[in-house]
XYZ file of C-alpha atoms in Angstrom:
662
model
C -33.286 -2.849 9.881
C -33.095 -5.792 12.219
C -34.672 -9.354 12.136
C -34.406 -12.609 13.217
C -30.987 -13.587 13.304
C -32.148 -17.663 12.732
C -33.752 -16.922 9.203
C -31.825 -14.182 7.556
C -28.716 -14.784 8.622
C -28.351 -18.767 9.212
C -29.253 -19.391 5.380
C -27.518 -16.860 3.645
C -24.412 -18.189 5.511
C -25.045 -22.033 4.926
C -25.930 -21.073 1.459
C -22.121 -19.354 0.832
C -20.450 -22.562 2.694
C -22.268 -24.457 0.345
C -21.353 -22.428 -2.999
C -17.952 -22.104 -1.972
C -16.592 -25.306 -2.407
C -18.349 -26.196 -5.300
C -17.930 -22.994 -6.937
C -13.923 -23.715 -6.327
C -14.070 -26.773 -7.613
C -16.157 -26.067 -10.961
C -13.615 -25.317 -13.649
C -13.793 -25.507 -17.351
C -12.917 -29.259 -18.501
C -10.330 -27.819 -21.134
C -8.879 -24.594 -19.417
C -7.734 -23.488 -22.492
C -10.542 -23.155 -23.936
C -11.006 -20.292 -21.653
C -8.776 -18.339 -23.678
C -9.533 -17.454 -27.463
C -6.573 -18.393 -30.353
C -4.984 -14.739 -30.331
C -5.242 -13.727 -26.877
C -1.238 -14.413 -26.872
C -0.967 -11.707 -29.515
C -2.942 -9.332 -27.497
C -0.293 -9.975 -24.653
C 3.055 -9.894 -26.459
C 5.611 -7.536 -25.756
C 8.484 -7.620 -28.268
C 11.587 -7.494 -26.861
C 13.025 -4.106 -26.005
C 10.013 -2.950 -26.409
C 7.648 -1.440 -22.740
C 4.634 -2.144 -21.440
C 1.254 -0.368 -21.857
C 0.529 0.250 -18.031
C 2.623 0.287 -15.025
C 0.383 -2.233 -12.044
C 1.468 -1.448 -8.379
C 0.237 -4.213 -6.633
C -0.057 -4.804 -2.799
C 2.009 -7.795 -1.101
C -0.761 -8.696 1.267
C 1.642 -10.608 4.181
C 5.024 -9.797 2.430
C 4.580 -5.919 3.292
C 5.873 -4.961 0.527
C 5.175 -3.409 -3.024
C 5.808 -5.024 -6.112
C 5.318 -3.572 -9.983
C 4.193 -5.419 -12.597
C 4.175 -4.726 -16.621
C 0.183 -4.494 -18.556
C -0.355 -6.743 -20.948
C 2.187 -8.542 -20.321
C 2.159 -9.570 -16.641
C 6.191 -9.265 -16.415
C 7.163 -8.369 -13.153
C 9.049 -4.795 -13.164
C 9.991 -4.242 -9.302
C 9.813 -5.303 -5.915
C 9.053 -1.664 -3.824
C 10.831 -2.546 -0.406
C 8.283 -0.682 1.980
C 7.487 -2.450 5.370
C 9.761 -5.374 4.966
C 13.149 -5.247 5.568
C 14.706 -6.655 2.021
C 17.753 -7.753 1.234
C 18.348 -7.553 -1.938
C 18.643 -3.825 -1.577
C 19.800 -3.409 1.729
C 16.040 -1.605 3.037
C 16.154 -1.822 6.900
C 19.842 -2.763 6.906
C 21.580 -0.037 6.060
C 21.699 2.701 8.947
C 20.491 5.526 6.135
C 17.179 3.071 6.101
C 16.786 1.504 9.647
C 14.805 4.726 10.939
C 11.711 4.162 7.868
C 11.095 0.591 9.764
C 10.453 2.585 13.332
C 7.391 2.570 15.126
C 6.693 2.994 18.641
C 6.514 -0.702 18.768
C 9.943 -0.452 18.123
C 12.054 -1.813 14.887
C 8.622 -3.474 13.130
C 10.476 -5.401 9.698
C 7.137 -6.112 8.715
C 3.433 -5.378 8.109
C 0.183 -6.861 6.178
C -0.275 -4.929 2.733
C -4.070 -4.628 1.262
C -4.459 -1.481 -0.633
C -2.671 0.646 -2.886
C -3.805 4.353 -4.148
C -1.823 6.621 -7.051
C -2.142 10.118 -7.041
C -4.432 12.483 -8.851
C -5.388 15.818 -10.098
C -8.820 16.913 -10.447
C -9.671 13.665 -9.706
C -7.966 11.159 -12.835
C -4.108 9.708 -12.112
C -1.143 11.410 -12.547
C 1.940 9.227 -12.282
C 3.950 11.049 -9.222
C 3.359 8.867 -6.410
C 1.710 6.078 -4.501
C 0.502 5.276 -1.454
C -0.095 1.646 0.248
C -1.195 0.823 4.044
C 0.323 -1.401 6.215
C -2.586 -3.167 8.179
C -0.658 -4.401 11.171
C 1.004 -1.906 12.590
C -0.916 0.241 11.278
C 1.259 3.019 8.718
C 0.686 4.084 5.738
C 3.390 4.467 3.251
C 4.128 7.055 0.041
C 6.598 5.747 -2.663
C 8.273 8.603 -4.889
C 7.304 7.076 -8.667
C 10.641 9.264 -10.054
C 12.790 6.717 -8.019
C 10.542 4.006 -7.030
C 10.786 4.090 -3.649
C 9.584 4.905 0.272
C 9.561 8.513 0.830
C 7.746 8.691 4.136
C 5.964 5.958 6.419
C 3.485 7.956 9.346
C 2.433 5.721 11.848
C -1.026 6.334 12.663
C -2.158 6.367 16.343
C -5.606 6.064 18.151
C -5.772 3.452 15.333
C -5.787 -0.814 15.390
C -5.576 -2.345 12.572
C -4.895 0.317 9.226
C -7.198 -2.135 6.690
C -9.228 0.565 5.057
C -6.629 2.654 3.934
C -5.120 4.547 2.087
C -7.686 6.932 -0.288
C -7.054 9.916 -1.615
C -9.044 13.290 -2.765
C -9.284 14.046 -6.207
C -6.094 16.081 -5.421
C -4.153 14.863 -2.806
C -5.169 16.674 -0.817
C -5.550 13.852 2.041
C -4.762 10.463 1.967
C -7.493 8.744 4.324
C -7.210 5.804 6.397
C -10.235 4.041 8.625
C -9.649 1.757 11.073
C -10.829 -2.404 10.730
C -10.841 -3.255 14.888
C -12.551 -0.969 17.404
C -10.802 -0.045 20.443
C -10.898 1.898 24.107
C -8.618 4.567 23.782
C -7.234 7.633 25.188
C -5.270 7.570 28.612
C -4.118 3.825 30.220
C -6.582 3.586 32.761
C -9.200 4.632 29.591
C -7.861 1.542 27.156
C -7.768 -0.753 30.096
C -10.973 -2.004 30.353
C -12.939 -5.434 29.957
C -13.166 -6.880 26.506
C -17.008 -6.811 27.095
C -17.367 -4.043 28.075
C -17.217 -2.772 23.685
C -20.237 -1.525 23.211
C -19.286 1.232 25.919
C -15.888 1.205 25.964
C -15.129 0.835 21.985
C -14.275 3.490 19.397
C -12.921 3.927 15.724
C -11.289 6.566 14.241
C -10.472 7.724 10.309
C -7.666 9.770 10.335
C -6.824 12.772 7.448
C -3.305 13.007 6.569
C -1.524 15.108 4.449
C 0.786 14.970 2.084
C 3.956 17.474 0.871
C 4.431 15.947 -3.333
C 6.700 18.651 -3.103
C 9.460 16.365 -1.002
C 6.914 13.025 -0.463
C 6.900 13.479 3.517
C 3.299 13.344 5.400
C 1.461 15.275 8.969
C -1.161 13.618 9.911
C -4.005 16.396 9.628
C -6.293 15.498 12.133
C -9.030 12.421 12.747
C -12.646 11.735 13.230
C -13.620 9.648 16.321
C -16.386 7.656 14.974
C -18.992 4.668 16.832
C -17.513 1.070 17.651
C -17.628 0.036 13.707
C -15.153 -1.623 11.489
C -14.315 -0.013 8.341
C -13.006 -2.319 5.198
C -12.964 0.045 2.073
C -13.621 3.511 0.808
C -13.630 6.285 -1.763
C -13.904 10.148 -1.933
C -16.456 11.662 -4.201
C -15.458 13.451 -7.473
C -17.735 15.632 -9.633
C -20.913 16.415 -7.652
C -19.399 14.542 -4.507
C -16.071 16.414 -4.381
C -15.876 16.785 -0.654
C -17.221 13.641 0.459
C -15.648 10.386 1.289
C -17.711 7.275 1.963
C -16.628 4.240 4.107
C -18.214 0.302 4.420
C -18.777 -0.551 7.501
C -19.373 -3.955 9.210
C -20.411 -5.538 12.191
C -22.440 -2.731 14.061
C -23.707 -5.577 15.917
C -20.594 -4.253 18.116
C -20.231 -7.920 18.551
C -16.384 -8.272 20.010
C -16.410 -12.484 19.860
C -17.348 -15.352 17.475
C -17.978 -12.478 14.425
C -18.266 -15.130 12.185
C -21.815 -15.410 13.583
C -22.523 -12.622 15.719
C -20.637 -9.928 13.244
C -23.781 -11.135 10.356
C -26.536 -10.400 12.766
C -28.354 -7.251 11.315
C -29.736 -7.436 7.611
C -28.003 -4.511 6.626
C -24.940 -2.113 8.009
C -23.494 0.723 6.889
C -22.268 3.061 4.388
C -20.897 5.806 6.138
C -20.492 9.112 4.289
C -17.569 11.692 5.445
C -18.457 15.876 4.598
C -14.309 16.158 4.628
C -14.568 19.357 3.811
C -16.852 20.449 6.088
C -14.054 18.947 8.917
C -11.545 20.251 6.892
C -12.863 23.718 7.804
C -13.802 22.775 11.615
C -9.961 21.434 11.780
C -9.015 25.008 10.253
C -11.263 26.629 13.505
C -9.915 24.527 16.155
C -13.492 23.310 17.526
C -11.628 19.797 17.739
C -9.597 19.094 20.102
C -5.753 17.545 20.896
C -5.849 14.131 22.169
C -2.687 11.294 22.987
C -1.455 9.644 20.935
C 2.037 8.504 20.056
C 3.376 8.296 16.599
C 6.657 7.639 14.602
C 6.956 10.273 11.222
C 9.988 8.757 9.066
C 10.841 10.141 6.040
C 13.661 9.326 3.607
C 15.749 11.975 2.160
C 16.619 11.776 -1.656
C 19.287 14.807 -1.397
C 21.418 13.302 1.927
C 20.599 9.923 0.965
C 19.066 9.543 4.478
C 15.691 8.496 6.533
C 14.837 10.128 9.963
C 12.354 10.146 12.294
C 9.897 12.112 14.102
C 7.803 11.398 16.722
C 4.393 13.030 17.552
C 2.970 13.050 20.651
C -1.382 13.886 20.034
C -3.395 14.528 17.179
C -6.484 17.001 16.445
C -9.738 14.906 17.251
C -12.797 15.930 15.782
C -16.242 14.949 17.599
C -19.194 14.283 15.514
C -21.600 14.135 18.513
C -20.555 17.838 18.760
C -20.091 18.686 14.676
C -23.208 16.993 13.764
C -23.245 17.784 10.364
C -19.730 15.309 9.487
C -21.025 11.555 9.260
C -24.347 10.392 8.215
C -24.695 6.609 7.617
C -26.876 4.613 4.401
C -28.186 1.421 5.141
C -26.304 -1.400 3.046
C -27.049 -4.943 2.971
C -25.124 -7.162 4.439
C -21.112 -7.142 5.495
C -20.358 -5.044 3.374
C -16.444 -4.929 1.725
C -16.666 -2.858 -1.286
C -17.447 1.348 -1.675
C -16.586 2.613 -4.816
C -18.020 5.687 -6.562
C -18.755 5.898 -10.269
C -16.339 7.908 -12.465
C -19.285 10.641 -12.899
C -19.685 11.073 -8.745
C -22.936 10.486 -8.858
C -23.662 6.777 -8.263
C -22.218 5.379 -4.735
C -21.762 1.436 -4.973
C -21.791 -0.539 -2.014
C -20.862 -4.545 -1.774
C -22.296 -6.414 0.527
C -20.513 -10.127 1.255
C -23.482 -11.529 2.156
C -26.068 -10.114 0.150
C -28.012 -11.470 -3.059
C -27.901 -7.859 -4.328
C -25.719 -5.007 -5.045
C -26.918 -1.659 -4.249
C -26.310 1.554 -6.165
C -27.132 4.642 -4.295
C -27.752 8.493 -5.334
C -25.318 11.442 -3.826
C -28.000 14.132 -5.092
C -30.675 11.552 -3.402
C -28.133 11.756 -0.541
C -28.147 15.325 -0.417
C -31.765 15.843 -0.752
C -32.260 13.370 2.477
C -29.816 15.208 4.640
C -31.161 18.537 4.083
C -34.935 16.778 4.172
C -33.601 14.778 7.896
C -35.253 11.829 6.206
C -33.895 9.936 8.828
C -34.909 6.363 10.243
C -32.858 6.980 13.389
C -29.710 7.569 14.699
C -26.579 5.068 15.377
C -24.321 5.943 18.364
C -25.934 9.739 17.612
C -24.964 9.548 13.957
C -28.121 10.409 11.470
C -29.125 7.113 10.036
C -30.600 7.850 5.516
C -33.341 5.987 4.876
C -32.487 3.568 2.298
C -35.377 3.528 -0.014
C -34.819 7.908 -0.115
C -30.880 7.079 -1.073
C -31.530 4.357 -2.972
C -30.911 4.544 -7.075
C -31.439 1.243 -7.204
C -30.488 -2.750 -6.747
C -28.262 -5.028 -9.365
C -30.513 -7.703 -9.194
C -28.409 -11.498 -9.460
C -25.820 -10.158 -9.802
C -23.672 -13.111 -8.545
C -22.874 -14.578 -5.184
C -20.016 -12.967 -2.620
C -20.136 -9.237 -3.981
C -16.704 -7.825 -2.763
C -15.666 -4.693 -5.296
C -16.405 -2.752 -7.949
C -14.577 -0.681 -10.547
C -15.720 0.918 -14.052
C -14.864 1.823 -17.657
C -14.563 4.525 -19.967
C -17.998 3.838 -21.373
C -20.091 3.187 -18.587
C -19.771 -0.403 -17.312
C -19.357 -0.860 -14.254
C -16.668 -4.646 -12.925
C -18.156 -6.110 -9.569
C -15.534 -9.332 -8.171
C -18.002 -12.686 -7.095
C -15.628 -14.301 -4.503
C -18.304 -16.761 -4.395
C -18.802 -17.967 -7.539
C -15.556 -16.771 -8.778
C -16.494 -14.304 -11.775
C -16.267 -10.659 -12.936
C -19.715 -9.159 -13.271
C -19.874 -6.703 -15.558
C -23.017 -4.176 -15.508
C -24.599 -0.980 -16.540
C -24.561 2.009 -14.461
C -27.792 3.732 -16.074
C -29.734 0.218 -16.363
C -28.644 -1.516 -13.306
C -28.543 -4.040 -15.712
C -25.926 -7.481 -16.340
C -24.129 -7.387 -19.017
C -21.673 -10.089 -19.035
C -19.634 -12.746 -16.931
C -16.824 -14.653 -16.685
C -14.900 -16.855 -15.270
C -11.862 -16.492 -12.749
C -9.422 -19.033 -11.422
C -10.513 -19.118 -8.587
C -12.150 -16.713 -5.627
C -11.657 -13.041 -7.182
C -10.862 -10.750 -4.060
C -10.554 -7.403 -5.685
C -9.975 -6.156 -9.422
C -8.389 -3.364 -10.924
C -9.145 -1.811 -14.092
C -7.143 1.447 -14.904
C -7.557 4.395 -13.466
C -11.087 2.245 -12.339
C -11.795 4.238 -9.918
C -10.833 7.314 -11.221
C -12.478 10.575 -12.886
C -11.000 9.231 -16.629
C -10.883 5.329 -16.436
C -8.022 4.464 -19.028
C -9.966 1.066 -18.955
C -8.987 -1.251 -21.963
C -8.023 -4.583 -19.267
C -9.620 -5.912 -16.223
C -7.074 -7.041 -13.984
C -8.639 -10.388 -11.019
C -6.571 -10.246 -7.892
C -7.876 -14.194 -6.926
C -7.417 -15.628 -3.831
C -7.823 -19.097 -4.425
C -5.185 -21.030 -7.372
C -4.761 -24.488 -7.282
C -3.943 -25.971 -10.446
C -2.883 -22.843 -12.509
C 0.929 -23.402 -11.810
C 3.411 -25.807 -11.922
C 2.666 -27.444 -8.200
C 5.734 -26.404 -5.911
C 4.568 -27.910 -2.168
C 1.952 -26.872 -0.162
C 2.049 -23.384 -0.485
C 0.901 -22.220 -3.727
C 1.535 -18.658 -5.867
C -1.844 -16.154 -5.925
C -2.847 -16.176 -9.375
C -3.390 -12.558 -11.260
C -5.322 -13.093 -14.316
C -5.848 -9.715 -17.549
C -8.703 -9.436 -19.078
C -9.840 -7.378 -22.479
C -12.883 -4.791 -22.015
C -12.147 -3.504 -25.329
C -14.520 -5.606 -26.588
C -18.560 -5.552 -25.757
C -17.699 -9.323 -24.232
C -14.983 -9.469 -21.581
C -11.853 -12.089 -22.944
C -9.374 -13.429 -20.710
C -5.823 -12.731 -22.217
C -3.442 -14.576 -19.653
C -3.005 -14.986 -16.007
C 0.502 -14.778 -13.918
C 1.693 -15.475 -10.017
C 1.977 -12.442 -7.867
C 4.165 -12.273 -4.455
C 2.504 -12.541 -1.047
C -1.122 -12.548 -1.081
C -1.968 -9.420 -3.571
C -5.324 -7.264 -2.293
C -6.024 -4.197 -4.235
C -3.977 -2.915 -6.922
C -4.404 0.011 -8.952
C -2.263 0.170 -12.913
C -1.141 3.689 -14.278
C -0.386 4.341 -17.631
C 3.284 3.652 -18.425
C 3.034 7.381 -20.078
C 2.454 9.240 -17.286
C 5.462 7.548 -15.472
C 8.097 6.606 -17.641
C 9.523 10.141 -18.651
C 10.317 11.252 -15.126
C 11.658 8.365 -13.925
C 15.025 9.135 -12.205
C 18.340 7.724 -14.064
C 21.138 8.470 -11.379
C 21.616 10.645 -8.888
C 24.001 13.728 -9.393
C 26.995 12.880 -7.174
C 27.163 16.453 -6.875
C 24.230 17.082 -5.454
C 25.304 14.675 -2.964
C 24.297 15.815 0.931
C 25.350 12.763 2.935
C 27.148 13.660 5.668
C 29.398 10.331 5.000
C 29.531 11.093 1.126
C 32.620 10.755 -0.057
C 33.153 12.002 -4.023
C 36.003 11.346 -5.002
C 39.202 8.741 -4.389
C 41.459 11.448 -3.119
C 39.242 12.255 0.126
C 38.432 7.959 1.003
C 40.420 7.760 4.537
C 39.502 5.816 7.710
C 38.586 7.505 11.080
C 38.505 6.205 14.685
C 35.867 7.656 16.782
C 36.662 5.640 20.522
C 35.643 2.902 19.257
C 33.116 3.242 15.991
C 35.273 3.030 12.953
C 34.102 5.623 9.779
C 35.324 4.161 6.342
C 35.022 7.151 4.036
C 34.555 4.413 1.126
C 34.127 4.333 -2.768
C 33.213 2.129 -5.647
C 34.036 2.855 -9.358
C 34.372 0.062 -11.932
C 35.808 -2.129 -10.975
C 37.471 -1.475 -7.695
C 36.385 -0.013 -3.789
C 39.128 3.042 -2.169
C 40.348 2.164 0.363
C 40.661 -1.499 -0.355
C 43.135 -3.124 2.390
C 42.308 -1.759 6.034
C 44.238 -2.660 9.082
C 44.125 -1.564 12.895
C 40.048 -2.483 13.807
C 39.530 -4.778 16.513
C 37.219 -6.987 17.743
C 34.286 -5.355 19.203
C 34.754 -2.539 16.907
C 31.530 -0.856 14.889
C 32.261 0.098 11.616
C 30.502 1.678 9.768
C 31.469 1.344 5.933
C 30.360 4.663 4.034
C 29.821 3.984 0.738
C 29.791 5.967 -2.417
C 28.808 5.173 -5.650
C 30.880 7.015 -7.628
C 28.840 6.225 -11.289
C 27.628 8.357 -13.031
C 25.759 6.010 -15.688
C 22.498 4.695 -15.988
C 21.754 1.607 -14.367
C 25.603 0.816 -13.047
C 24.708 -0.303 -9.380
C 27.041 -1.602 -7.066
C 26.651 -3.929 -4.394
C 28.908 -4.411 -0.865
C 29.037 -7.042 1.666
C 31.671 -8.115 4.301
C 32.302 -11.085 6.026
C 30.355 -11.865 8.877
C 27.894 -8.333 8.913
C 24.212 -9.682 10.614
C 22.729 -6.951 8.388
C 22.140 -7.888 4.751
C 24.181 -5.942 1.326
C 23.833 -2.614 0.899
C 22.870 -1.716 -3.235
C 23.769 1.716 -4.160
C 22.737 3.373 -7.177
C 25.027 5.841 -9.396
C 26.026 8.815 -7.151
C 24.327 7.718 -3.698
C 26.151 7.056 -0.473
C 24.364 4.151 2.132
C 26.026 2.870 5.294
C 27.349 -0.682 6.388
C 27.466 -1.416 10.082
C 29.647 -3.888 11.214
C 31.113 -4.950 14.378
C 33.701 -7.965 13.802
C 33.312 -10.204 16.776
C 37.455 -12.390 15.768
C 40.777 -11.711 15.170
C 40.916 -12.499 11.565
C 41.328 -11.038 7.591
C 37.575 -10.891 6.695
C 37.070 -10.339 3.059
C 34.329 -7.652 1.474
C 33.582 -7.291 -2.158
C 30.737 -6.275 -4.839
C 27.653 -8.248 -4.402
C 26.062 -6.457 -8.269
C 28.090 -7.398 -10.444
C 29.329 -4.340 -13.026
C 31.613 -5.393 -15.603
C 34.208 -7.641 -16.709
C 36.155 -7.166 -13.684
C 33.900 -7.923 -11.356
C 35.625 -10.301 -9.462
C 38.385 -8.659 -9.116
C 36.327 -5.912 -6.988
C 37.093 -6.784 -3.699
C 39.434 -6.299 -0.550
C 40.761 -6.928 3.301
C 39.688 -5.761 6.374
C 42.577 -6.683 9.007
C 40.165 -7.153 12.641
C 43.209 -7.248 15.574
C 42.374 -8.557 19.181
C 40.767 -5.925 21.019
C 43.227 -3.689 23.262
C 45.372 -4.683 20.915
C 48.763 -1.640 19.140
C 47.958 -1.933 14.989
C 47.757 0.943 13.979
C 45.230 2.151 11.630
C 45.594 2.182 8.562
C 43.813 2.414 4.644
C 45.439 1.661 1.181
C 44.514 4.505 -0.976
C 45.875 4.344 -3.710
C 43.947 4.579 -7.612
C 44.193 2.565 -10.543
C 44.598 6.121 -12.128
C 48.067 5.976 -9.947
C 48.957 3.156 -11.846
C 48.133 0.494 -9.450
């Protein structure tokens, strides 16, 4: 498995370094020639008509998820997840603040890399999508009825949640592998010199169980693993259902200058996890509870409120004791991608520094395990012989292979970062049949349903790391580029490109017909169970509780009730509990008060949201609707009189309504 780093690693690293600027600088002399004359007609969605697919794209360092229509490339929605969002009040309203709580406190940001759609029998079902928070680390669950984040769970005993979230075929579990190995356990066990990495550092793979009846999640169990770094993962399907496969790098267990020190070995690993066996052991109580504090936050659509639970320990399984849980398959070289074809028989590893794409056979892997066809072990984990598990290698696919997805016709599509291209190859013959340039340095790619048992095909979307000259210049910071290619015919065809938010990593596209019919239009006011709901203007009122002032407020086109409030004092904590009485689709109302140190509220029909305001100066402060709602939107406003602390101005509110003739 090992050879002289000077004769193996440096030529590859130098070749990549030389090829990178060359590849990035090469583009057609006339970029228009890359698109055929009828490309515009293939992406044109007439006014009033809908796109074929929703495209859910990770927001990278924005910490959010963006949604685009395909084939148009129109941005449809920015879903707030890990970062505060002033447009919707996410993380600013009292109801949503708990969603961003962690063991580090209130964290209003994260680094989101990967998206995963919920599945039934290995096929996308359009109910939920998950996205990871790499930094904290966290996983979020988004309900596709509302396009809102329903729960966020923190992952204990993990450092860097890059390798997530990945779903089993029926979304029984969402699985997460840690990016950075770290020491774990008690304070004394964690406070160790970094140079003791090989002795004291470990990684984990966590299995999170979602409840799709209410949009919540729980940590089921973890598997402790050797101190490798995990990158991508996919579950088995069909014959390989019950297994998970992770790409691993830094098998050198290096802890500094990883650019060189973590690229020494000719081969790293694909880790195969027998999750069905792990689930069995967990149910039998064969693991042990270990310390691990974490926040588990969920949002209840009936109360319109988020709550937090705090966990203190998790069930952990040790593969050194349960010896049939993990196996390693050698994979060249510093693998990023780890992808399973629709049949579930073939596992593709993508080594960033490799000149080939290895394709592994699940059947051969099972035979090798049964025959104990090992070439040794790594930290007590069996390492299967490369030749024994290999189906074959895709020869000369390109430079810098990263990620592979599949269509419904037996072809695979692999992204080549260094040579800036997508390569199409036959899964059975392992022959390259087509290649097309991207602009530039493609990272992930996505085929609708391309990592599932039923790819929908039709398109492949490239998510490029470096845009350069694709759009009008906007200073030194350039938008990232997504590019849409047709894969209907034998040759890939570039149809369009569109800018994307943050640095998108992975994305998934889901047929619109799976989601659109179930979309929630508004919340029924009679079902609103918020503790401060005001279901009619007759219930509008203002209540003082010590220094807390609760304003039970309603809004409807085009006024607030109450709209004049007096008796508030400097230093009071004023809670505006705003209920939107509208029961019509797409009639939100906004709310902002001058001087509030939070964002606005954006309140959907039938919903209640709360803005906390602590006035700091005497005077009359206006509040108003921030979301255009009618011809009299400008008139939808009111005033709060703020008196000095200790004043005797009585608390009062004007609750007369338009219906009463005012």
